[in-house]
Coordinates of C-alpha atoms in Angstrom, one line a residue:
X1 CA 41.0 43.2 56.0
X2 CA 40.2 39.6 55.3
X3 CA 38.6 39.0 51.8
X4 CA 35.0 38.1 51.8
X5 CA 35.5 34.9 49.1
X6 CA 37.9 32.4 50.6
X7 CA 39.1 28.5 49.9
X8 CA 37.9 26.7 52.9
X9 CA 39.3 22.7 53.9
X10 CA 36.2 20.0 54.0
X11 CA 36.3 17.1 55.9
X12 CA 35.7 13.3 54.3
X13 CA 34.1 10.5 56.0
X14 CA 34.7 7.0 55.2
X15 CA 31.4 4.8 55.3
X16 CA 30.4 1.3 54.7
X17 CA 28.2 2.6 52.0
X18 CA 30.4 4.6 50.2
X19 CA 31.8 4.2 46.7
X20 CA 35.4 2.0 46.5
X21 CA 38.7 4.5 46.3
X22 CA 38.8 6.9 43.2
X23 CA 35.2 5.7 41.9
X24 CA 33.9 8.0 44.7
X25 CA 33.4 11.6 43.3
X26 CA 33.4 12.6 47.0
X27 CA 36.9 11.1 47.3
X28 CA 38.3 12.3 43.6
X29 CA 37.1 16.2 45.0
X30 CA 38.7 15.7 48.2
X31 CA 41.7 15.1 47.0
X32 CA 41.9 18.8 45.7
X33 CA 40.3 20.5 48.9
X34 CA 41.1 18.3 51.9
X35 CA 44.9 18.8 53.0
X36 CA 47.2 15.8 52.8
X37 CA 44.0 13.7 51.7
X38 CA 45.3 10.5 49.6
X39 CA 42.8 7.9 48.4
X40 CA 42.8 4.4 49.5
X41 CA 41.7 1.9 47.5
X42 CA 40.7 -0.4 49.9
X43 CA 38.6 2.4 51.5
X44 CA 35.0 3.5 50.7
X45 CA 35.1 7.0 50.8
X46 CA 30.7 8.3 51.3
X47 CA 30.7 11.8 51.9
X48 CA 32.4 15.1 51.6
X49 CA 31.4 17.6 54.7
X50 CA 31.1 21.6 53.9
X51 CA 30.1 23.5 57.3
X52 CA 30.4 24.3 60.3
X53 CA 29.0 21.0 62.1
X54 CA 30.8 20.3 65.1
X55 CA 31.1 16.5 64.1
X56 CA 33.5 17.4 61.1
X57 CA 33.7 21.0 60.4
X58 CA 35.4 23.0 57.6
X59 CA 38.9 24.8 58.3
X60 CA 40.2 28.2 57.0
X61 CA 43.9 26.6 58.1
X62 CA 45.3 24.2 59.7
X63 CA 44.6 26.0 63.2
X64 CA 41.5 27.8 62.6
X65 CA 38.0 26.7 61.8
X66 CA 35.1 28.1 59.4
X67 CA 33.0 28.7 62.8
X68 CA 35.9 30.8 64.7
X69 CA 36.6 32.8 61.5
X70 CA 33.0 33.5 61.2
X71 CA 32.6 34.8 65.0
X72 CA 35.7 36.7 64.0
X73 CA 33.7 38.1 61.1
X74 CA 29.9 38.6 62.1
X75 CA 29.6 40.5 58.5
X76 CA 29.7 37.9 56.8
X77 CA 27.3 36.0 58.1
X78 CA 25.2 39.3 57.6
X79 CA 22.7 41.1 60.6
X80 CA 19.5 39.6 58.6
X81 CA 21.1 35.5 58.8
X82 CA 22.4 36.5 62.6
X83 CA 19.0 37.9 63.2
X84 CA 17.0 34.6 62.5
X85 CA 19.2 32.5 63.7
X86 CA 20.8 34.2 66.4
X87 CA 22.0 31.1 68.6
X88 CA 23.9 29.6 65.6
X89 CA 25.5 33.3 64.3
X90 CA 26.6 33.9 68.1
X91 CA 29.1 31.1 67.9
X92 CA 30.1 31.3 63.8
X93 CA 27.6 28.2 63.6
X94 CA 26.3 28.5 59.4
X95 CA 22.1 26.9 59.5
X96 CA 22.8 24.8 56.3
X97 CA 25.7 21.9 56.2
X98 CA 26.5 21.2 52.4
X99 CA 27.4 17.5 51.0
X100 CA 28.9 15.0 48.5
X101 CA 27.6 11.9 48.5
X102 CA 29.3 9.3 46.8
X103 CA 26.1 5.8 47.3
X104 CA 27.9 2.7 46.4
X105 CA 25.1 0.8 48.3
X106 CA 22.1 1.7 49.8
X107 CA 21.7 3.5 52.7
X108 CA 19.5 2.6 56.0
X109 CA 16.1 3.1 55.7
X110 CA 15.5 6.5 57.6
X111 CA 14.0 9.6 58.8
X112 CA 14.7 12.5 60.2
X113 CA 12.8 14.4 62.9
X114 CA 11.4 17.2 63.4
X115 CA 12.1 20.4 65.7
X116 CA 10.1 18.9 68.6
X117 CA 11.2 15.4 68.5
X118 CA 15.4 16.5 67.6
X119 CA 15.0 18.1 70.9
X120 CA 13.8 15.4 73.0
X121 CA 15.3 12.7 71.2
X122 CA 18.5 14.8 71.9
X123 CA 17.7 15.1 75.7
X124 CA 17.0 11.6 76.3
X125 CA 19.7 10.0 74.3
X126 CA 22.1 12.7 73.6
X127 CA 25.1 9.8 73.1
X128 CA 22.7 8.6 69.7
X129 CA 21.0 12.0 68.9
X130 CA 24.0 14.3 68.9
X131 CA 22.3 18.0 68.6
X132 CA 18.7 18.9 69.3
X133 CA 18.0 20.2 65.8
X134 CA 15.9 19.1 62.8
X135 CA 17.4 18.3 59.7
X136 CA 15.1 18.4 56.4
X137 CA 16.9 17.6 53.3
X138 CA 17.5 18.1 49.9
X139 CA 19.4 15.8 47.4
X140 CA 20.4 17.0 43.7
X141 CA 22.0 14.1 41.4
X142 CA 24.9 14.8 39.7
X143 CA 24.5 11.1 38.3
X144 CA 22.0 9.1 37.5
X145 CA 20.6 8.5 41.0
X146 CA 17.8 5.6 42.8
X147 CA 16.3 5.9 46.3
X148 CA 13.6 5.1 48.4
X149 CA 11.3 7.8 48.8
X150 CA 7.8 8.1 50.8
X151 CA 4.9 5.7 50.5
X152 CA 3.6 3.8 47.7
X153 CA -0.1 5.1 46.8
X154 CA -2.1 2.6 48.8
X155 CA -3.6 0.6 46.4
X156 CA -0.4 -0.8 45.4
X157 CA 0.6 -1.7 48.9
X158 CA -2.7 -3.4 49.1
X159 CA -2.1 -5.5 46.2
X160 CA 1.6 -5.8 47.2
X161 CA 0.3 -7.7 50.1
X162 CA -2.1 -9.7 48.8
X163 CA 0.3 -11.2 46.3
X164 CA 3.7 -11.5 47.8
X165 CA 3.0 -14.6 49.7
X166 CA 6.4 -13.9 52.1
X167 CA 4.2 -11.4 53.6
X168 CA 2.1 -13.3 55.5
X169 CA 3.2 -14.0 59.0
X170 CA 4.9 -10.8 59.0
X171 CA 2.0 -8.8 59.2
X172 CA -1.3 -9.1 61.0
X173 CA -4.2 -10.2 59.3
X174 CA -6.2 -7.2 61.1
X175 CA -3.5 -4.4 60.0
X176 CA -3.6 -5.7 56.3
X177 CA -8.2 -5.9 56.4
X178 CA -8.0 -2.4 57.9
X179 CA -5.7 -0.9 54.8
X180 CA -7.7 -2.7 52.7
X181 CA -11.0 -0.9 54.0
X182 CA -9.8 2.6 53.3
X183 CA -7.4 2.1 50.4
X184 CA -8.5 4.5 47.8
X185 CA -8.0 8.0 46.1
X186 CA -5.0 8.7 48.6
X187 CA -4.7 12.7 47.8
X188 CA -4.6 14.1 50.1
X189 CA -4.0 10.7 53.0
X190 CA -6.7 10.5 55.2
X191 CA -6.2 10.1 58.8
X192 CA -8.0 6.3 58.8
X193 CA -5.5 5.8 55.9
X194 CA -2.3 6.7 58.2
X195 CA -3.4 4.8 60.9
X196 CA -3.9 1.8 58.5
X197 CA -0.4 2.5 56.8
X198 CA 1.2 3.1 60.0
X199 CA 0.1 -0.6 61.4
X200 CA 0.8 -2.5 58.1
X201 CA 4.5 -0.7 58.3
X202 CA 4.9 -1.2 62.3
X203 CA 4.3 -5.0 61.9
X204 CA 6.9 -5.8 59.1
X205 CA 9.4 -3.2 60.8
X206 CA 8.7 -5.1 63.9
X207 CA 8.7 -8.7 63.1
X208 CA 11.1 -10.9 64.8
X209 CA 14.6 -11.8 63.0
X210 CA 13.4 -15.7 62.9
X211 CA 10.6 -14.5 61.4
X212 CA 11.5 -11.7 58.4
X213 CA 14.8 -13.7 57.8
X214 CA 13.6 -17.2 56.4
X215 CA 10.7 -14.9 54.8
X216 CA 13.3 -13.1 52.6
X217 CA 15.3 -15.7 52.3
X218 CA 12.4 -17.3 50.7
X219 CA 11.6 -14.3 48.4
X220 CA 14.9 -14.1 46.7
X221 CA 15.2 -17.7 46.4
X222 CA 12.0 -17.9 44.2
X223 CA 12.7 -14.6 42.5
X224 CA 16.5 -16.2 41.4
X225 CA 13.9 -19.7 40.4
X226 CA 12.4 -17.0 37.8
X227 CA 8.9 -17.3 39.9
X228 CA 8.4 -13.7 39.5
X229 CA 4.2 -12.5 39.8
X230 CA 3.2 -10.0 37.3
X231 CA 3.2 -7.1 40.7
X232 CA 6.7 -7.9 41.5
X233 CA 8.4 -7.4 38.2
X234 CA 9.4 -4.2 38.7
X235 CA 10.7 -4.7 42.4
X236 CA 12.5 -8.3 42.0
X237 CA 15.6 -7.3 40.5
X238 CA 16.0 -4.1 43.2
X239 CA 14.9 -6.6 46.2
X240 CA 17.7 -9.3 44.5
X241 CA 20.2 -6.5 45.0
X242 CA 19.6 -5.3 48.1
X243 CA 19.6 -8.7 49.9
X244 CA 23.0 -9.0 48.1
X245 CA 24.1 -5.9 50.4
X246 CA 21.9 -7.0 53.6
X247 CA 21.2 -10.6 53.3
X248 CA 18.2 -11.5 54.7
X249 CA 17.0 -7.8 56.1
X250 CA 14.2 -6.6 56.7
X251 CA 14.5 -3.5 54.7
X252 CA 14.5 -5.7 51.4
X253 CA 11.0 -5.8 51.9
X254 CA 10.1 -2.2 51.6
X255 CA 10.5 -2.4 47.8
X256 CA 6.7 -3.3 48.2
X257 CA 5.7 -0.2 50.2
X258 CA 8.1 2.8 50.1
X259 CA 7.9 4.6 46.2
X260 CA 11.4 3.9 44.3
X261 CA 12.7 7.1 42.8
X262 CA 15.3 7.9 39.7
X263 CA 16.5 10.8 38.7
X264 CA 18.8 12.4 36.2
X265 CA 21.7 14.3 36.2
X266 CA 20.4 18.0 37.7
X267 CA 17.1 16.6 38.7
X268 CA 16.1 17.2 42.8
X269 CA 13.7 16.1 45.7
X270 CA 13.2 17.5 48.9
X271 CA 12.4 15.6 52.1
X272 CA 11.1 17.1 54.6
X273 CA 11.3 16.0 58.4
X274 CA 9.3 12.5 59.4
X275 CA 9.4 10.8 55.9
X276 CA 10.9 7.7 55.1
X277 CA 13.7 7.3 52.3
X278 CA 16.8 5.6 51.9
X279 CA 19.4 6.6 49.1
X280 CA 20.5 3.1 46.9
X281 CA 22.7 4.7 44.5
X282 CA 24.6 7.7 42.4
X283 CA 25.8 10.5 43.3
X284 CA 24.1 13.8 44.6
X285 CA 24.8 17.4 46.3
X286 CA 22.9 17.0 49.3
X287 CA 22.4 20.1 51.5
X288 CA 20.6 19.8 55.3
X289 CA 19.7 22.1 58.2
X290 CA 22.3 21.9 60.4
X291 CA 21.9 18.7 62.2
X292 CA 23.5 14.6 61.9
X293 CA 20.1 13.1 63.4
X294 CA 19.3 10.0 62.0
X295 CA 16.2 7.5 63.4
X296 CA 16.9 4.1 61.3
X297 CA 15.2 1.3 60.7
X298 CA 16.6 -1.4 58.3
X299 CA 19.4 -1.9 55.4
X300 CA 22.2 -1.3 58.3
X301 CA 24.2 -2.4 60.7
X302 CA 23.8 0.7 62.8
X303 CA 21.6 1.2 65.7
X304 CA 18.4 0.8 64.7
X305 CA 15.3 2.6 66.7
X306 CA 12.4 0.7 65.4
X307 CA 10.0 1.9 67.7
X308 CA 10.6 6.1 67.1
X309 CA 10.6 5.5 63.4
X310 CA 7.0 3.6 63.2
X311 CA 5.6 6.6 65.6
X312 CA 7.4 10.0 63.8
X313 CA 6.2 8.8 60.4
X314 CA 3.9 11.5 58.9
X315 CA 2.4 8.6 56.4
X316 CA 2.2 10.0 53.4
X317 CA 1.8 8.0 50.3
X318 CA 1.6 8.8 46.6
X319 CA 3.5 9.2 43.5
X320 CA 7.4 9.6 44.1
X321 CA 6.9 13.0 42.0
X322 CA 5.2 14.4 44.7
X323 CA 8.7 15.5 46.4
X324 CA 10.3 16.6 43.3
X325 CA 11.4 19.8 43.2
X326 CA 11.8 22.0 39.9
X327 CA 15.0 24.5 39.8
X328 CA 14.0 27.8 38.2
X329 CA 16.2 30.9 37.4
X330 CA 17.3 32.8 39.4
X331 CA 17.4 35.9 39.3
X332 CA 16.6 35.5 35.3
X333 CA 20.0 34.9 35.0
X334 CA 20.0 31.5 32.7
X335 CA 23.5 30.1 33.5
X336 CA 22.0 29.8 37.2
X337 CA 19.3 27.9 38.6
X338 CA 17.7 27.8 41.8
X339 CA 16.8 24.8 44.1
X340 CA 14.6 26.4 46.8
X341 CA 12.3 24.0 49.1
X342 CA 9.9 25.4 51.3
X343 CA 12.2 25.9 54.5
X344 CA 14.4 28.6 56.0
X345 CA 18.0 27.5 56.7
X346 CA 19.0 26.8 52.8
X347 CA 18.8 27.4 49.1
X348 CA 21.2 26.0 46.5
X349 CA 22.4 27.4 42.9
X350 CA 23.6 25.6 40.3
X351 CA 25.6 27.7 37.8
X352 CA 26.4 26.5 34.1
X353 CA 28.9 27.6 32.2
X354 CA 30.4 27.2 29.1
X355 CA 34.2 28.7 28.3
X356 CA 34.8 31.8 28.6
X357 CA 31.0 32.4 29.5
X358 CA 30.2 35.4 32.1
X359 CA 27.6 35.6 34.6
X360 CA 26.8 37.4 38.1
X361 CA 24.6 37.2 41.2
X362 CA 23.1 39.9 42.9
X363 CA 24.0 40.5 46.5
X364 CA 22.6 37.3 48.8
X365 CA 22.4 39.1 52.5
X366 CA 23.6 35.6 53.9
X367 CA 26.4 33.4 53.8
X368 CA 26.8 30.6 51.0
X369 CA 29.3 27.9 50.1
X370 CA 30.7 27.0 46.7
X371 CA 32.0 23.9 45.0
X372 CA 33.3 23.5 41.6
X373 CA 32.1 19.8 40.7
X374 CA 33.7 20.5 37.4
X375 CA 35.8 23.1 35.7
X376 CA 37.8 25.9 36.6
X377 CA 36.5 29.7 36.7
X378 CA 37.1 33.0 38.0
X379 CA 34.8 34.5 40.6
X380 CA 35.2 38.0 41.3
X381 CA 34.2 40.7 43.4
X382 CA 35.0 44.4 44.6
X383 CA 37.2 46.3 42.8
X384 CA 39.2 43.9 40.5
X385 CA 39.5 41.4 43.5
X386 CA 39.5 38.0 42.1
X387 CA 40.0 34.5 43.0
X388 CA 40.3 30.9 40.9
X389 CA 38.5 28.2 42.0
X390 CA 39.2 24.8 39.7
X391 CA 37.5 20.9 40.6
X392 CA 37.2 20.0 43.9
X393 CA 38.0 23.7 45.5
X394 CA 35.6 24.7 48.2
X395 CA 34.9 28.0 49.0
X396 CA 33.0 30.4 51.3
X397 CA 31.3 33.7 49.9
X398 CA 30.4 36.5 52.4
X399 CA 27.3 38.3 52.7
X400 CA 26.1 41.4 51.1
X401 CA 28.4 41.4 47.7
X402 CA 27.7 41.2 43.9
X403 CA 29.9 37.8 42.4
X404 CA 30.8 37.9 38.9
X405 CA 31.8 34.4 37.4
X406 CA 34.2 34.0 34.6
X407 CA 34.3 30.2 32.9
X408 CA 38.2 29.1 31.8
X409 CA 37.0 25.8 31.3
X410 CA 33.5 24.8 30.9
X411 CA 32.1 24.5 34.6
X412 CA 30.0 23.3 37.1
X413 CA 29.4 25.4 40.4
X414 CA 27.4 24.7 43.4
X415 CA 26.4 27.5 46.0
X416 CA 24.8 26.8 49.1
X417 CA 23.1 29.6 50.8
X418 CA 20.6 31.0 53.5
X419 CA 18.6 34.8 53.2
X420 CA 16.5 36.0 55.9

């Protein structure tokens, strides 16, 4: 009988973006759970896969994958998972796909769609679009972490464009009049007010290359001249930055209308589908409905689909705290808390403990992944069936069963899961 708690082998990918050789977290746990995995220096190692996604899925062994040992097992995907999401369960498919992300520069700015649009984005491009899913998100820094995140309430775009002289010529004079006529109180957004957001953000996203180039060329230059406005304080030294990653992009230019988020260490935000972000740096778990769809915009060299990304927008704006999202307990069990957005495919624990601490977790009736971002413990299950999982190890837990978790070192365990 094969256990139901079992190492599994991740897959790595190597991005521009990524964090240099062994200063990527994603890379240092790799090199415990991914066979024959050796750093390269020279490489910049982004993020650390955990799933079943076709485009690098998770191995039991060196001939078998997660996905055939799952439609071996149908239990442990459990009859209330395989119920909900029958078309995945049928082929061993898991709803969620679990990360490491290791930022060493920002990221493109993005979106992902939703249900409707993966599907036809997927049937009309399928060579871009690979699957016809959706693929809401949620990121949980295990450093200190800074990203892009949503719209700025309007008021500050407003004055944004009024005072950053590089804007004009960029945008229409129209687009910027008719945001200025309905910025206010911005909770909730108006329609009038997304249709005004949405034209300011079409025309800079839009603009020509000879015309946002020599524009932020020009900004940087006067920010690095130590003209700085009072409004732009707080943007200049991100904007200086990014231009040193994309020289002359437009996406150095959002600093003055998406929100700019930090968090600490354990803190989370969810994004849901059709809202702009972009991830400039730490490190975070990130766990995803099943999907790789990815509409970009700027800060890349990737394809980017300027037109899709303008029209999915939901235009939102407000306060970056807005998507935060607040772990609880679960299951009043201190030592674990639960990160659980407002979706169906996943939740994720975080379990703390000290040495030699004990804790368990009732029965999930779904399948979850663990990683041990730091420690070593002993999870156990049954009658006196055990297993050690240490840094790096990456494992998959079966429906249905009680887990009891033993500390041997002070640890750090994340658990990816989806209950019907």
């Amino acid at each position: 009988m094969s256990p139901p708690v079992f190492k599994i082998a991740p897959g790595i990918q190597a991005y521009d973006w990524g964090k240099k050789g062994a200063s990527s977290l994603a890379a240092q746990l790799a090199v415990e759970s991914v066979p024959d995995f050796e750093i390269d220096e020279a490489k910049s190692y982004a993020e650390l896969w955990m799933g079943t996604h076709t485009t690098l899925p998770s191995r039991v062994s060196a001939t078998a994958l997660l996905s055939d040992h799952l439609r071996a097992h149908p239990e442990f995907i459990g009859a209330k998972v395989a119920a909900r999401f029958p078309d995945e369960a049928s082929v061993g498919q898991l709803p969620f796909l679990f990360k490491v992300l290791s930022i060493g520069t920002a990221l493109s700015i993005q979106a992902h769609p939703n249900k409707a649009l993966g599907a036809k984005l997927h049937a009309e491009r399928p060579n871009i679009y690979k699957d016809p899913n959706h693929k809401p998100e949620m990121a949980i820094a295990l450093t200190e972490f800074r990203g892009f995140l949503n719209f700025l309430p309007l008021p500050a775009i407003v004055e944004h464009l009024h005072n950053v002289p590089e804007f004009k010529g960029l945008i229409r004079h129209e687009s910027v009049e008719a945001l200025v006529a309905v910025a206010g109180p911005d909770d909730p957004v108006t329609a009038p007010q997304k249709a005004a957001l949405k034209a300011v953000f079409g025309d800079l996203m839009s603009a020509p290359e000879d015309k946002y180039r020599p524009a932020v060329e020009a900004l940087i230059a006067r920010y690095k001249r130590g003209e700085v406005a009072e409004c732009e304080k707080a943007w200049a030294p991100l904007a200086i930055q990014l231009d040193k990653d994309f020289p002359g992009d437009v996406g150095v230019l959002c600093v003055f209308l998406l929100n700019v988020i930090d968090l600490q260490p354990g803190e989370a935000v969810f994004l849901g589908a059709d809202v702009p972000h972009a991830y400039i740096s730490g490190d975070i778990m990130e766990c995803m409905a099943q999907s790789d769809n990815v509409v970009r915009a700027g800060l890349t060299p990737k394809l980017r689909d300027v037109p899709t990304l303008v029209e999915m927008l939901t235009y939102e704006a407000g306060p970056a705290d807005k998507q935060v999202l607040e772990a609880v307990e679960f299951n009043r069990d201190p030592a674990t808390k639960i990160y659980d957005p407002p979706i169906d495919e996943f939740s994720v624990l975080r379990v703390h403990l000290a040495k030699d601490e004990v804790t368990t977790h009732r029965p999930i009736e779904g399948p979850s992944i663990g990683i041990v971002t730091n420690g070593e413990a002993l999870v156990s299950w049954g009658f006196g069936e055990e297993l050690i999982v240490t840094r790096g190890d990456v494992f998959f837990l079966a429906a249905g069963h009680e887990y009891k978790w033993q500390a041997r070192k002070d640890s750090e365990i994340f658990r990816a899961f989806v209950e019907a």
